[in-house]
């Protein structure tokens, strides 16, 4: 295979992604609008283009499979086949098979894919036979087979000698190149691409040009000893550098539209499986988020959407009895709030019964029967590992593993998740995330000769400590009384396992709020707020909990970035275990 063939195949694999995304949206639309000629014509054109391009670059098996799909769409177009739920499921299964095939071909351009299982389903539909009720099982088997092969290919590549990782910069690389191999035809590099508007690139080039000019001016004025002009030019250079930083970061920002579109498919498939009628309403799909954050939030969103359809939306009979419309509604919206993005998943279902949660928690031994907790605290029990109020286990609801993982994954992104509910009216999950993981505002402190940075997004407020408001309890530890509120309080030296420092009259209390539950952290002093660029910890330190990463401060010195909510949570668990153990021993 020569270099031109390789490039043509790569171009096809890249361009086909948009065709498949458009096809999936049309498949979903045709189910609710089976007589819409525009949708059917668009589908036929997409399938025809995909077939022709696949054959042109030599992917003949894919071209033959797509030809059968095109033939079925032609029958639908000519009113010789009806659009039923089973037919739409088959069409979506074909799209999934093609997607998996493309993913495999990206790793190995000479890979062969078995289309026989779904081809037989297409043959049945083309000859007028009823589409098999086992279509879902067939595509599930195909998905597992192909996914396992892809995983094996990736594992083989990852086992090769690791290349030295380049230092991160503000403008991240647009692709990750795989290790070079001798045979390019069989192991092409896998590029990760991102679309950037020309307007943003033009701005970037303009700012780079301004910096070059200002550097020249600065050098000349410094040579002439003109301190006034040096200071003025330096200020201009700082302003342009900040602008360059902003536009550089914006290059990694992508709209949430594609992620939101994928949720349409999740709602359709889940509701079809559960025999429920559910519509997804989206808002704010043009809201932009850093590509890395968007990719990592995908799985938590999928789980929340499935959870809304499965657990949230009532059955048809329950909705009729409650006087609700037959079709349930799930709302997905995103919007900006300050330097964060908020994503809400809301349903108009039955809501969550806090009393039922308490009862289940007592049954599972999570809380004692005589223990009194608020409705808000009871709602947060759903994020406890393995907690579920559903006795029946299905492929959709699973076995109670999920929401705890959702919460953990969101917190790893320096975000938070909150739940609100109203019985009989529905439930809302609210996710709050930083717009970017690369640059944050932080304050720094110094302990035992080491500098630490604390993200400002974690700090609700800071107050000078009044020792008259600081008390100690054997069971609860230190408590600080702040504006009619008792805050569980921790000393940062104790949290980090460092040697305790003598109390000072100017000690500061940092008030941290997680899930609307506040606590305080005592530090000796804090510095001015500054922007820092987050660097990943090396593999040797990646296992450490409580550290987001590291940063180089303005004076050139390194600092570890603390995740105070995570550190306090782990410290509290240890303290509660010790307290419970001591109570049992004394009893």
PDB file of C-alpha atoms in Angstrom, residues 378-507:
ATOM      1  CA  UNK A 378     -30.786  11.601  52.792  1.00  0.00           C
ATOM      2  CA  UNK A 379     -30.761  12.549  49.105  1.00  0.00           C
ATOM      3  CA  UNK A 380     -26.959  12.457  49.083  1.00  0.00           C
ATOM      4  CA  UNK A 381     -27.154   8.781  50.102  1.00  0.00           C
ATOM      5  CA  UNK A 382     -27.746   7.931  46.439  1.00  0.00           C
ATOM      6  CA  UNK A 383     -24.059   8.730  45.857  1.00  0.00           C
ATOM      7  CA  UNK A 384     -23.000   6.084  48.382  1.00  0.00           C
ATOM      8  CA  UNK A 385     -21.198   3.116  46.726  1.00  0.00           C
ATOM      9  CA  UNK A 386     -23.605   0.285  45.908  1.00  0.00           C
ATOM     10  CA  UNK A 387     -26.670   2.175  47.147  1.00  0.00           C
ATOM     11  CA  UNK A 388     -29.924   1.575  45.255  1.00  0.00           C
ATOM     12  CA  UNK A 389     -33.597   1.568  46.200  1.00  0.00           C
ATOM     13  CA  UNK A 390     -34.491  -0.619  43.235  1.00  0.00           C
ATOM     14  CA  UNK A 391     -34.866  -4.296  44.110  1.00  0.00           C
ATOM     15  CA  UNK A 392     -35.229  -5.499  40.523  1.00  0.00           C
ATOM     16  CA  UNK A 393     -31.957  -5.726  38.607  1.00  0.00           C
ATOM     17  CA  UNK A 394     -32.098  -5.024  34.864  1.00  0.00           C
ATOM     18  CA  UNK A 395     -29.570  -4.360  32.121  1.00  0.00           C
ATOM     19  CA  UNK A 396     -30.487  -0.677  32.366  1.00  0.00           C
ATOM     20  CA  UNK A 397     -30.625  -0.118  36.127  1.00  0.00           C
ATOM     21  CA  UNK A 398     -27.670  -2.355  36.927  1.00  0.00           C
ATOM     22  CA  UNK A 399     -26.779  -3.304  40.474  1.00  0.00           C
ATOM     23  CA  UNK A 400     -26.467   0.035  42.228  1.00  0.00           C
ATOM     24  CA  UNK A 401     -23.040   0.781  40.785  1.00  0.00           C
ATOM     25  CA  UNK A 402     -23.023   4.142  39.098  1.00  0.00           C
ATOM     26  CA  UNK A 403     -23.949   7.360  40.876  1.00  0.00           C
ATOM     27  CA  UNK A 404     -21.015   7.041  43.275  1.00  0.00           C
ATOM     28  CA  UNK A 405     -18.723   6.675  40.260  1.00  0.00           C
ATOM     29  CA  UNK A 406     -20.444   9.648  38.598  1.00  0.00           C
ATOM     30  CA  UNK A 407     -19.742  11.792  41.661  1.00  0.00           C
ATOM     31  CA  UNK A 408     -16.131  10.612  41.886  1.00  0.00           C
ATOM     32  CA  UNK A 409     -15.469  11.326  38.198  1.00  0.00           C
ATOM     33  CA  UNK A 410     -16.981  14.802  38.446  1.00  0.00           C
ATOM     34  CA  UNK A 411     -14.928  15.630  41.537  1.00  0.00           C
ATOM     35  CA  UNK A 412     -11.791  14.522  39.699  1.00  0.00           C
ATOM     36  CA  UNK A 413     -12.599  17.274  37.216  1.00  0.00           C
ATOM     37  CA  UNK A 414     -12.673  19.765  40.117  1.00  0.00           C
ATOM     38  CA  UNK A 415     -16.459  19.835  39.796  1.00  0.00           C
ATOM     39  CA  UNK A 416     -19.442  19.104  42.004  1.00  0.00           C
ATOM     40  CA  UNK A 417     -22.853  17.465  41.636  1.00  0.00           C
ATOM     41  CA  UNK A 418     -26.020  18.284  43.524  1.00  0.00           C
ATOM     42  CA  UNK A 419     -29.467  16.662  43.493  1.00  0.00           C
ATOM     43  CA  UNK A 420     -32.856  18.295  44.040  1.00  0.00           C
ATOM     44  CA  UNK A 421     -36.206  16.531  43.967  1.00  0.00           C
ATOM     45  CA  UNK A 422     -39.917  17.014  44.513  1.00  0.00           C
ATOM     46  CA  UNK A 423     -42.170  14.013  45.015  1.00  0.00           C
ATOM     47  CA  UNK A 424     -44.536  13.508  42.119  1.00  0.00           C
ATOM     48  CA  UNK A 425     -42.899  16.224  40.006  1.00  0.00           C
ATOM     49  CA  UNK A 426     -39.379  15.079  39.210  1.00  0.00           C
ATOM     50  CA  UNK A 427     -35.674  15.240  39.993  1.00  0.00           C
ATOM     51  CA  UNK A 428     -32.832  17.512  38.907  1.00  0.00           C
ATOM     52  CA  UNK A 429     -29.125  16.711  38.940  1.00  0.00           C
ATOM     53  CA  UNK A 430     -26.938  19.814  38.715  1.00  0.00           C
ATOM     54  CA  UNK A 431     -23.280  19.478  37.702  1.00  0.00           C
ATOM     55  CA  UNK A 432     -20.865  22.386  38.071  1.00  0.00           C
ATOM     56  CA  UNK A 433     -17.520  22.210  36.254  1.00  0.00           C
ATOM     57  CA  UNK A 434     -14.591  24.532  35.564  1.00  0.00           C
ATOM     58  CA  UNK A 435     -14.403  25.747  31.970  1.00  0.00           C
ATOM     59  CA  UNK A 436     -10.828  24.534  31.709  1.00  0.00           C
ATOM     60  CA  UNK A 437      -8.487  22.261  33.624  1.00  0.00           C
ATOM     61  CA  UNK A 438      -5.348  23.965  32.321  1.00  0.00           C
ATOM     62  CA  UNK A 439      -5.394  27.384  34.026  1.00  0.00           C
ATOM     63  CA  UNK A 440      -6.980  28.204  37.381  1.00  0.00           C
ATOM     64  CA  UNK A 441      -6.946  30.961  39.971  1.00  0.00           C
ATOM     65  CA  UNK A 442      -5.332  29.889  43.229  1.00  0.00           C
ATOM     66  CA  UNK A 443      -3.850  31.146  46.475  1.00  0.00           C
ATOM     67  CA  UNK A 444      -0.632  29.704  47.849  1.00  0.00           C
ATOM     68  CA  UNK A 445       0.603  28.822  51.333  1.00  0.00           C
ATOM     69  CA  UNK A 446       3.894  27.545  52.726  1.00  0.00           C
ATOM     70  CA  UNK A 447       4.142  24.612  55.151  1.00  0.00           C
ATOM     71  CA  UNK A 448       7.294  22.825  56.315  1.00  0.00           C
ATOM     72  CA  UNK A 449       9.317  24.438  53.537  1.00  0.00           C
ATOM     73  CA  UNK A 450       6.931  23.231  50.804  1.00  0.00           C
ATOM     74  CA  UNK A 451       4.566  25.448  48.854  1.00  0.00           C
ATOM     75  CA  UNK A 452       0.973  24.425  48.202  1.00  0.00           C
ATOM     76  CA  UNK A 453      -1.672  25.972  45.961  1.00  0.00           C
ATOM     77  CA  UNK A 454      -5.384  25.939  46.787  1.00  0.00           C
ATOM     78  CA  UNK A 455      -7.858  26.557  43.904  1.00  0.00           C
ATOM     79  CA  UNK A 456     -10.077  29.570  44.571  1.00  0.00           C
ATOM     80  CA  UNK A 457     -13.040  27.568  43.265  1.00  0.00           C
ATOM     81  CA  UNK A 458     -12.836  25.519  46.487  1.00  0.00           C
ATOM     82  CA  UNK A 459     -12.747  28.524  48.826  1.00  0.00           C
ATOM     83  CA  UNK A 460     -16.118  30.025  49.730  1.00  0.00           C
ATOM     84  CA  UNK A 461     -14.588  32.691  51.978  1.00  0.00           C
ATOM     85  CA  UNK A 462     -11.669  33.311  54.348  1.00  0.00           C
ATOM     86  CA  UNK A 463     -11.927  34.844  57.836  1.00  0.00           C
ATOM     87  CA  UNK A 464      -9.520  35.853  60.574  1.00  0.00           C
ATOM     88  CA  UNK A 465      -9.830  33.349  63.409  1.00  0.00           C
ATOM     89  CA  UNK A 466     -11.364  34.489  66.679  1.00  0.00           C
ATOM     90  CA  UNK A 467     -10.133  32.006  69.284  1.00  0.00           C
ATOM     91  CA  UNK A 468     -13.314  32.570  71.332  1.00  0.00           C
ATOM     92  CA  UNK A 469     -15.271  30.889  68.516  1.00  0.00           C
ATOM     93  CA  UNK A 470     -12.984  27.845  68.276  1.00  0.00           C
ATOM     94  CA  UNK A 471     -14.000  24.858  70.412  1.00  0.00           C
ATOM     95  CA  UNK A 472     -12.954  21.231  70.733  1.00  0.00           C
ATOM     96  CA  UNK A 473     -15.179  18.143  71.069  1.00  0.00           C
ATOM     97  CA  UNK A 474     -13.942  14.624  71.812  1.00  0.00           C
ATOM     98  CA  UNK A 475     -16.335  13.120  69.258  1.00  0.00           C
ATOM     99  CA  UNK A 476     -16.348  15.858  66.620  1.00  0.00           C
ATOM    100  CA  UNK A 477     -12.876  17.391  66.899  1.00  0.00           C
ATOM    101  CA  UNK A 478     -12.469  21.140  66.443  1.00  0.00           C
ATOM    102  CA  UNK A 479     -15.568  23.227  65.719  1.00  0.00           C
ATOM    103  CA  UNK A 480     -15.611  26.876  64.653  1.00  0.00           C
ATOM    104  CA  UNK A 481     -18.695  28.991  65.338  1.00  0.00           C
ATOM    105  CA  UNK A 482     -19.280  31.272  62.347  1.00  0.00           C
ATOM    106  CA  UNK A 483     -22.428  33.368  61.958  1.00  0.00           C
ATOM    107  CA  UNK A 484     -24.783  30.974  63.770  1.00  0.00           C
ATOM    108  CA  UNK A 485     -23.218  27.952  62.083  1.00  0.00           C
ATOM    109  CA  UNK A 486     -20.954  25.282  63.572  1.00  0.00           C
ATOM    110  CA  UNK A 487     -18.237  24.366  61.078  1.00  0.00           C
ATOM    111  CA  UNK A 488     -16.268  21.111  61.406  1.00  0.00           C
ATOM    112  CA  UNK A 489     -12.707  22.443  61.375  1.00  0.00           C
ATOM    113  CA  UNK A 490      -9.366  20.894  60.432  1.00  0.00           C
ATOM    114  CA  UNK A 491      -5.771  22.073  60.597  1.00  0.00           C
ATOM    115  CA  UNK A 492      -4.001  21.789  57.261  1.00  0.00           C
ATOM    116  CA  UNK A 493      -0.825  20.487  58.904  1.00  0.00           C
ATOM    117  CA  UNK A 494      -2.822  17.570  60.358  1.00  0.00           C
ATOM    118  CA  UNK A 495      -4.568  16.896  57.050  1.00  0.00           C
ATOM    119  CA  UNK A 496      -1.216  16.623  55.259  1.00  0.00           C
ATOM    120  CA  UNK A 497       0.462  14.661  58.044  1.00  0.00           C
ATOM    121  CA  UNK A 498       2.983  17.431  58.729  1.00  0.00           C
ATOM    122  CA  UNK A 499       4.446  18.566  62.026  1.00  0.00           C
ATOM    123  CA  UNK A 500       1.986  20.874  63.755  1.00  0.00           C
ATOM    124  CA  UNK A 501       2.944  24.523  63.931  1.00  0.00           C
ATOM    125  CA  UNK A 502       2.374  26.821  66.935  1.00  0.00           C
ATOM    126  CA  UNK A 503      -0.886  28.751  66.853  1.00  0.00           C
ATOM    127  CA  UNK A 504      -0.601  32.326  65.685  1.00  0.00           C
ATOM    128  CA  UNK A 505      -2.871  35.239  66.377  1.00  0.00           C
ATOM    129  CA  UNK A 506      -3.312  35.851  62.657  1.00  0.00           C
ATOM    130  CA  UNK A 507      -4.330  32.278  61.736  1.00  0.00           C
TER     131      UNK A 507
END
